[in-house]
mmCIF file with all atom_site columns, C-alpha atoms in Angstrom:
data_model
loop_
_atom_site.group_PDB
_atom_site.id
_atom_site.type_symbol
_atom_site.label_atom_id
_atom_site.label_alt_id
_atom_site.label_comp_id
_atom_site.label_asym_id
_atom_site.label_entity_id
_atom_site.label_seq_id
_atom_site.pdbx_PDB_ins_code
_atom_site.Cartn_x
_atom_site.Cartn_y
_atom_site.Cartn_z
_atom_site.occupancy
_atom_site.B_iso_or_equiv
_atom_site.pdbx_formal_charge
_atom_site.auth_seq_id
_atom_site.auth_comp_id
_atom_site.auth_asym_id
_atom_site.auth_atom_id
_atom_site.pdbx_PDB_model_num
ATOM 1   C CA . MET I 1 1   ? 108.907 71.748  96.260  1.00 78.00 ? 1   MET I CA 1
ATOM 2   C CA . SER I 1 2   ? 109.929 68.823  98.454  1.00 90.00 ? 2   SER I CA 1
ATOM 3   C CA . LYS I 1 3   ? 108.481 68.305  101.907 1.00 92.00 ? 3   LYS I CA 1
ATOM 4   C CA . THR I 1 4   ? 111.884 68.871  103.472 1.00 95.00 ? 4   THR I CA 1
ATOM 5   C CA . LEU I 1 5   ? 112.333 72.219  101.747 1.00 95.00 ? 5   LEU I CA 1
ATOM 6   C CA . ARG I 1 6   ? 108.782 73.284  102.678 1.00 96.00 ? 6   ARG I CA 1
ATOM 7   C CA . PHE I 1 7   ? 109.454 72.341  106.311 1.00 96.00 ? 7   PHE I CA 1
ATOM 8   C CA . ILE I 1 8   ? 112.721 74.330  106.368 1.00 97.00 ? 8   ILE I CA 1
ATOM 9   C CA . ILE I 1 9   ? 111.009 77.373  104.845 1.00 97.00 ? 9   ILE I CA 1
ATOM 10  C CA . LEU I 1 10  ? 108.166 77.123  107.380 1.00 97.00 ? 10  LEU I CA 1
ATOM 11  C CA . VAL I 1 11  ? 110.651 76.932  110.259 1.00 97.00 ? 11  VAL I CA 1
ATOM 12  C CA . LEU I 1 12  ? 112.462 79.991  108.912 1.00 98.00 ? 12  LEU I CA 1
ATOM 13  C CA . LEU I 1 13  ? 109.229 81.978  108.463 1.00 98.00 ? 13  LEU I CA 1
ATOM 14  C CA . PHE I 1 14  ? 107.964 81.099  111.938 1.00 97.00 ? 14  PHE I CA 1
ATOM 15  C CA . GLY I 1 15  ? 111.448 81.943  113.223 1.00 97.00 ? 15  GLY I CA 1
ATOM 16  C CA . LEU I 1 16  ? 111.114 85.405  111.675 1.00 97.00 ? 16  LEU I CA 1
ATOM 17  C CA . LEU I 1 17  ? 107.795 85.918  113.470 1.00 97.00 ? 17  LEU I CA 1
ATOM 18  C CA . ILE I 1 18  ? 109.457 84.880  116.725 1.00 96.00 ? 18  ILE I CA 1
ATOM 19  C CA . LEU I 1 19  ? 112.390 87.243  116.123 1.00 96.00 ? 19  LEU I CA 1
ATOM 20  C CA . ILE I 1 20  ? 110.023 90.157  115.485 1.00 96.00 ? 20  ILE I CA 1
ATOM 21  C CA . ARG I 1 21  ? 108.314 89.421  118.785 1.00 92.00 ? 21  ARG I CA 1
ATOM 22  C CA . PHE I 1 22  ? 111.589 88.880  120.662 1.00 95.00 ? 22  PHE I CA 1
ATOM 23  C CA . PHE I 1 23  ? 113.178 92.126  119.458 1.00 94.00 ? 23  PHE I CA 1
ATOM 24  C CA . GLU I 1 24  ? 110.014 94.249  119.487 1.00 90.00 ? 24  GLU I CA 1
ATOM 25  C CA . GLY I 1 25  ? 111.400 96.644  122.081 1.00 87.00 ? 25  GLY I CA 1
ATOM 26  C CA . ILE I 1 26  ? 114.490 97.330  119.972 1.00 90.00 ? 26  ILE I CA 1
ATOM 27  C CA . LEU I 1 27  ? 112.951 97.351  116.492 1.00 90.00 ? 27  LEU I CA 1
ATOM 28  C CA . PHE I 1 28  ? 109.729 99.282  117.051 1.00 88.00 ? 28  PHE I CA 1
ATOM 29  C CA . TYR I 1 29  ? 108.638 102.446 118.808 1.00 87.00 ? 29  TYR I CA 1
ATOM 30  C CA . ASP I 1 30  ? 105.788 101.411 121.092 1.00 81.00 ? 30  ASP I CA 1
ATOM 31  C CA . PRO I 1 31  ? 105.276 103.134 124.457 1.00 80.00 ? 31  PRO I CA 1
ATOM 32  C CA . TYR I 1 32  ? 102.407 100.744 125.119 1.00 74.00 ? 32  TYR I CA 1
ATOM 33  C CA . LEU I 1 33  ? 104.722 97.731  125.501 1.00 73.00 ? 33  LEU I CA 1
ATOM 34  C CA . GLN I 1 34  ? 105.673 98.643  129.060 1.00 73.00 ? 34  GLN I CA 1
ATOM 35  C CA . PHE I 1 35  ? 102.320 100.265 129.738 1.00 74.00 ? 35  PHE I CA 1
ATOM 36  C CA . PHE I 1 36  ? 100.424 97.016  129.180 1.00 65.00 ? 36  PHE I CA 1
ATOM 37  C CA . GLU I 1 37  ? 103.039 94.987  131.051 1.00 67.00 ? 37  GLU I CA 1
ATOM 38  C CA . SER I 1 38  ? 102.331 97.066  134.152 1.00 65.00 ? 38  SER I CA 1
ATOM 39  C CA . ASP I 1 39  ? 99.079  97.502  136.041 1.00 63.00 ? 39  ASP I CA 1
ATOM 40  C CA . TYR I 1 40  ? 97.610  99.519  133.172 1.00 56.00 ? 40  TYR I CA 1
ATOM 41  C CA . LEU I 1 41  ? 94.037  99.553  134.438 1.00 54.00 ? 41  LEU I CA 1
ATOM 42  C CA . TYR I 1 42  ? 95.030  101.964 137.187 1.00 54.00 ? 42  TYR I CA 1
ATOM 43  C CA . ILE I 1 43  ? 97.472  104.346 135.481 1.00 57.00 ? 43  ILE I CA 1
ATOM 44  C CA . ASP I 1 44  ? 97.223  107.022 132.821 1.00 59.00 ? 44  ASP I CA 1
ATOM 45  C CA . SER I 1 45  ? 98.051  106.424 129.190 1.00 63.00 ? 45  SER I CA 1
ATOM 46  C CA . PRO I 1 46  ? 101.762 106.967 128.388 1.00 62.00 ? 46  PRO I CA 1
ATOM 47  C CA . ARG I 1 47  ? 103.122 109.894 126.428 1.00 74.00 ? 47  ARG I CA 1
ATOM 48  C CA . ARG I 1 48  ? 103.348 109.029 122.746 1.00 79.00 ? 48  ARG I CA 1
ATOM 49  C CA . GLU I 1 49  ? 104.174 110.447 119.360 1.00 85.00 ? 49  GLU I CA 1
ATOM 50  C CA . ILE I 1 50  ? 101.094 109.487 117.360 1.00 88.00 ? 50  ILE I CA 1
ATOM 51  C CA . PHE I 1 51  ? 102.639 109.629 113.870 1.00 92.00 ? 51  PHE I CA 1
ATOM 52  C CA . LYS I 1 52  ? 105.665 107.607 114.934 1.00 92.00 ? 52  LYS I CA 1
ATOM 53  C CA . LEU I 1 53  ? 103.468 105.096 116.788 1.00 90.00 ? 53  LEU I CA 1
ATOM 54  C CA . VAL I 1 54  ? 101.202 104.593 113.760 1.00 92.00 ? 54  VAL I CA 1
ATOM 55  C CA . LEU I 1 55  ? 104.210 104.292 111.448 1.00 95.00 ? 55  LEU I CA 1
ATOM 56  C CA . PHE I 1 56  ? 105.922 101.617 113.542 1.00 93.00 ? 56  PHE I CA 1
ATOM 57  C CA . THR I 1 57  ? 102.672 99.775  114.233 1.00 93.00 ? 57  THR I CA 1
ATOM 58  C CA . THR I 1 58  ? 102.005 99.722  110.487 1.00 95.00 ? 58  THR I CA 1
ATOM 59  C CA . LEU I 1 59  ? 105.535 98.500  109.790 1.00 95.00 ? 59  LEU I CA 1
ATOM 60  C CA . ARG I 1 60  ? 105.122 95.681  112.279 1.00 95.00 ? 60  ARG I CA 1
ATOM 61  C CA . TYR I 1 61  ? 101.717 94.760  110.863 1.00 97.00 ? 61  TYR I CA 1
ATOM 62  C CA . VAL I 1 62  ? 103.114 94.694  107.316 1.00 97.00 ? 62  VAL I CA 1
ATOM 63  C CA . LEU I 1 63  ? 106.098 92.540  108.322 1.00 97.00 ? 63  LEU I CA 1
ATOM 64  C CA . ASN I 1 64  ? 103.891 90.079  110.201 1.00 97.00 ? 64  ASN I CA 1
ATOM 65  C CA . SER I 1 65  ? 101.390 90.030  107.326 1.00 98.00 ? 65  SER I CA 1
ATOM 66  C CA . LEU I 1 66  ? 103.992 89.365  104.635 1.00 98.00 ? 66  LEU I CA 1
ATOM 67  C CA . ILE I 1 67  ? 105.559 86.569  106.637 1.00 98.00 ? 67  ILE I CA 1
ATOM 68  C CA . SER I 1 68  ? 102.102 85.141  107.382 1.00 98.00 ? 68  SER I CA 1
ATOM 69  C CA . LEU I 1 69  ? 101.194 85.236  103.686 1.00 98.00 ? 69  LEU I CA 1
ATOM 70  C CA . GLY I 1 70  ? 104.427 83.381  102.972 1.00 98.00 ? 70  GLY I CA 1
ATOM 71  C CA . ILE I 1 71  ? 103.476 80.748  105.542 1.00 97.00 ? 71  ILE I CA 1
ATOM 72  C CA . LEU I 1 72  ? 100.031 80.364  103.992 1.00 97.00 ? 72  LEU I CA 1
ATOM 73  C CA . TYR I 1 73  ? 101.543 79.968  100.534 1.00 97.00 ? 73  TYR I CA 1
ATOM 74  C CA . VAL I 1 74  ? 104.058 77.339  101.681 1.00 97.00 ? 74  VAL I CA 1
ATOM 75  C CA . VAL I 1 75  ? 101.390 75.388  103.566 1.00 96.00 ? 75  VAL I CA 1
ATOM 76  C CA . PHE I 1 76  ? 98.642  75.467  100.928 1.00 95.00 ? 76  PHE I CA 1
ATOM 77  C CA . ARG I 1 77  ? 100.578 76.194  97.678  1.00 93.00 ? 77  ARG I CA 1
ATOM 78  C CA . ASP I 1 78  ? 97.542  78.021  96.351  1.00 92.00 ? 78  ASP I CA 1
ATOM 79  C CA . LYS I 1 79  ? 97.711  81.616  95.112  1.00 95.00 ? 79  LYS I CA 1
ATOM 80  C CA . SER I 1 80  ? 93.964  82.098  95.584  1.00 95.00 ? 80  SER I CA 1
ATOM 81  C CA . VAL I 1 81  ? 94.413  81.407  99.317  1.00 95.00 ? 81  VAL I CA 1
ATOM 82  C CA . VAL I 1 82  ? 97.142  84.044  99.470  1.00 97.00 ? 82  VAL I CA 1
ATOM 83  C CA . LYS I 1 83  ? 95.068  86.574  97.510  1.00 97.00 ? 83  LYS I CA 1
ATOM 84  C CA . PHE I 1 84  ? 92.048  86.083  99.767  1.00 97.00 ? 84  PHE I CA 1
ATOM 85  C CA . ALA I 1 85  ? 94.237  86.251  102.889 1.00 97.00 ? 85  ALA I CA 1
ATOM 86  C CA . ALA I 1 86  ? 95.862  89.456  101.605 1.00 98.00 ? 86  ALA I CA 1
ATOM 87  C CA . LEU I 1 87  ? 92.403  90.971  101.218 1.00 98.00 ? 87  LEU I CA 1
ATOM 88  C CA . VAL I 1 88  ? 91.524  89.885  104.761 1.00 97.00 ? 88  VAL I CA 1
ATOM 89  C CA . TYR I 1 89  ? 94.745  91.460  106.043 1.00 98.00 ? 89  TYR I CA 1
ATOM 90  C CA . LEU I 1 90  ? 94.034  94.713  104.202 1.00 98.00 ? 90  LEU I CA 1
ATOM 91  C CA . ILE I 1 91  ? 90.458  95.009  105.484 1.00 98.00 ? 91  ILE I CA 1
ATOM 92  C CA . ALA I 1 92  ? 91.533  94.036  109.003 1.00 97.00 ? 92  ALA I CA 1
ATOM 93  C CA . TYR I 1 93  ? 94.297  96.653  108.900 1.00 98.00 ? 93  TYR I CA 1
ATOM 94  C CA . LEU I 1 94  ? 91.909  99.424  107.900 1.00 98.00 ? 94  LEU I CA 1
ATOM 95  C CA . LEU I 1 95  ? 89.351  98.508  110.566 1.00 97.00 ? 95  LEU I CA 1
ATOM 96  C CA . LEU I 1 96  ? 91.853  97.812  113.341 1.00 97.00 ? 96  LEU I CA 1
ATOM 97  C CA . LEU I 1 97  ? 93.940  100.904 112.659 1.00 97.00 ? 97  LEU I CA 1
ATOM 98  C CA . SER I 1 98  ? 90.830  103.092 112.757 1.00 97.00 ? 98  SER I CA 1
ATOM 99  C CA . ALA I 1 99  ? 89.899  101.714 116.163 1.00 95.00 ? 99  ALA I CA 1
ATOM 100 C CA . PHE I 1 100 ? 93.543  101.882 117.300 1.00 93.00 ? 100 PHE I CA 1
ATOM 101 C CA . LEU I 1 101 ? 93.761  105.559 116.372 1.00 94.00 ? 101 LEU I CA 1
ATOM 102 C CA . TYR I 1 102 ? 90.534  106.325 118.193 1.00 93.00 ? 102 TYR I CA 1
ATOM 103 C CA . PHE I 1 103 ? 91.893  104.797 121.407 1.00 88.00 ? 103 PHE I CA 1
ATOM 104 C CA . VAL I 1 104 ? 95.304  106.464 121.018 1.00 88.00 ? 104 VAL I CA 1
ATOM 105 C CA . VAL I 1 105 ? 93.772  109.901 120.489 1.00 88.00 ? 105 VAL I CA 1
ATOM 106 C CA . ASN I 1 106 ? 91.019  109.442 123.120 1.00 86.00 ? 106 ASN I CA 1
ATOM 107 C CA . PRO I 1 107 ? 92.559  107.355 125.925 1.00 82.00 ? 107 PRO I CA 1
ATOM 108 C CA . SER I 1 108 ? 90.113  106.289 128.596 1.00 82.00 ? 108 SER I CA 1
ATOM 109 C CA . GLN I 1 109 ? 90.779  103.847 131.407 1.00 80.00 ? 109 GLN I CA 1
ATOM 110 C CA . GLU I 1 110 ? 87.447  102.129 130.768 1.00 80.00 ? 110 GLU I CA 1
ATOM 111 C CA . ASP I 1 111 ? 88.597  101.299 127.226 1.00 82.00 ? 111 ASP I CA 1
ATOM 112 C CA . TYR I 1 112 ? 92.133  100.065 127.982 1.00 80.00 ? 112 TYR I CA 1
ATOM 113 C CA . TYR I 1 113 ? 91.242  96.385  127.789 1.00 82.00 ? 113 TYR I CA 1
ATOM 114 C CA . LEU I 1 114 ? 89.516  96.753  124.429 1.00 88.00 ? 114 LEU I CA 1
ATOM 115 C CA . PHE I 1 115 ? 92.421  98.886  123.199 1.00 85.00 ? 115 PHE I CA 1
ATOM 116 C CA . PHE I 1 116 ? 94.873  96.231  124.415 1.00 84.00 ? 116 PHE I CA 1
ATOM 117 C CA . ASN I 1 117 ? 93.133  93.558  122.333 1.00 87.00 ? 117 ASN I CA 1
ATOM 118 C CA . ILE I 1 118 ? 92.829  95.694  119.199 1.00 93.00 ? 118 ILE I CA 1
ATOM 119 C CA . ARG I 1 119 ? 96.504  96.582  119.470 1.00 89.00 ? 119 ARG I CA 1
ATOM 120 C CA . ARG I 1 120 ? 97.335  92.897  119.894 1.00 91.00 ? 120 ARG I CA 1
ATOM 121 C CA . PHE I 1 121 ? 95.759  92.079  116.512 1.00 94.00 ? 121 PHE I CA 1
ATOM 122 C CA . LEU I 1 122 ? 97.881  94.805  114.915 1.00 94.00 ? 122 LEU I CA 1
ATOM 123 C CA . ILE I 1 123 ? 101.234 93.865  116.413 1.00 93.00 ? 123 ILE I CA 1
ATOM 124 C CA . GLN I 1 124 ? 100.982 90.073  116.618 1.00 93.00 ? 124 GLN I CA 1
ATOM 125 C CA . PRO I 1 125 ? 100.218 87.547  113.873 1.00 95.00 ? 125 PRO I CA 1
ATOM 126 C CA . LEU I 1 126 ? 96.883  86.530  115.381 1.00 95.00 ? 126 LEU I CA 1
ATOM 127 C CA . ILE I 1 127 ? 95.085  86.662  112.043 1.00 96.00 ? 127 ILE I CA 1
ATOM 128 C CA . LEU I 1 128 ? 97.378  83.839  110.885 1.00 96.00 ? 128 LEU I CA 1
ATOM 129 C CA . VAL I 1 129 ? 96.200  81.778  113.853 1.00 95.00 ? 129 VAL I CA 1
ATOM 130 C CA . ILE I 1 130 ? 92.644  82.257  112.595 1.00 96.00 ? 130 ILE I CA 1
ATOM 131 C CA . LEU I 1 131 ? 93.334  81.801  108.872 1.00 96.00 ? 131 LEU I CA 1
ATOM 132 C CA . LEU I 1 132 ? 95.486  78.646  109.023 1.00 95.00 ? 132 LEU I CA 1
ATOM 133 C CA . PRO I 1 133 ? 92.783  76.417  110.532 1.00 95.00 ? 133 PRO I CA 1
ATOM 134 C CA . ALA I 1 134 ? 90.063  78.116  108.467 1.00 95.00 ? 134 ALA I CA 1
ATOM 135 C CA . PHE I 1 135 ? 91.839  77.417  105.172 1.00 94.00 ? 135 PHE I CA 1
ATOM 136 C CA . TYR I 1 136 ? 92.738  73.910  106.315 1.00 93.00 ? 136 TYR I CA 1
ATOM 137 C CA . TYR I 1 137 ? 89.111  73.173  107.159 1.00 94.00 ? 137 TYR I CA 1
ATOM 138 C CA . SER I 1 138 ? 88.035  74.608  103.810 1.00 90.00 ? 138 SER I CA 1
ATOM 139 C CA . LYS I 1 139 ? 90.587  72.413  102.045 1.00 87.00 ? 139 LYS I CA 1
ATOM 140 C CA . ILE I 1 140 ? 89.463  69.188  103.703 1.00 89.00 ? 140 ILE I CA 1
ATOM 141 C CA . ARG I 1 141 ? 85.795  70.037  103.048 1.00 89.00 ? 141 ARG I CA 1
ATOM 142 C CA . ARG I 1 142 ? 86.415  70.229  99.262  1.00 79.00 ? 142 ARG I CA 1
#
């Protein structure tokens, strides 16, 4: 794969991540979008449909994860990197979703900030921001 083609694919994949973020209010059910944009530390948790919220949060996580795995493959061209990253994404999903569900079912104003950050890891490609430099560092150390 030529450098030009790799660059174009990377731009397209990052563009998809940006589009997911830009159209999040249209594409996904998430009552916490406006909640966390407001002064959430002083108001009650919004009404929510838990099954629908978990379904759309999972969909968003899967979309971001697949695109992120594509980015990792294009950057490193190594299937073992993608396999390890997929395992990281799976374990992170299980742990983060468990904590997410706890905070959704048991909302408490004292826990909103922690909930906000756990939710952020589920709906944004932050794991990619951690994995890209980690794999790069590992590559240059070899």
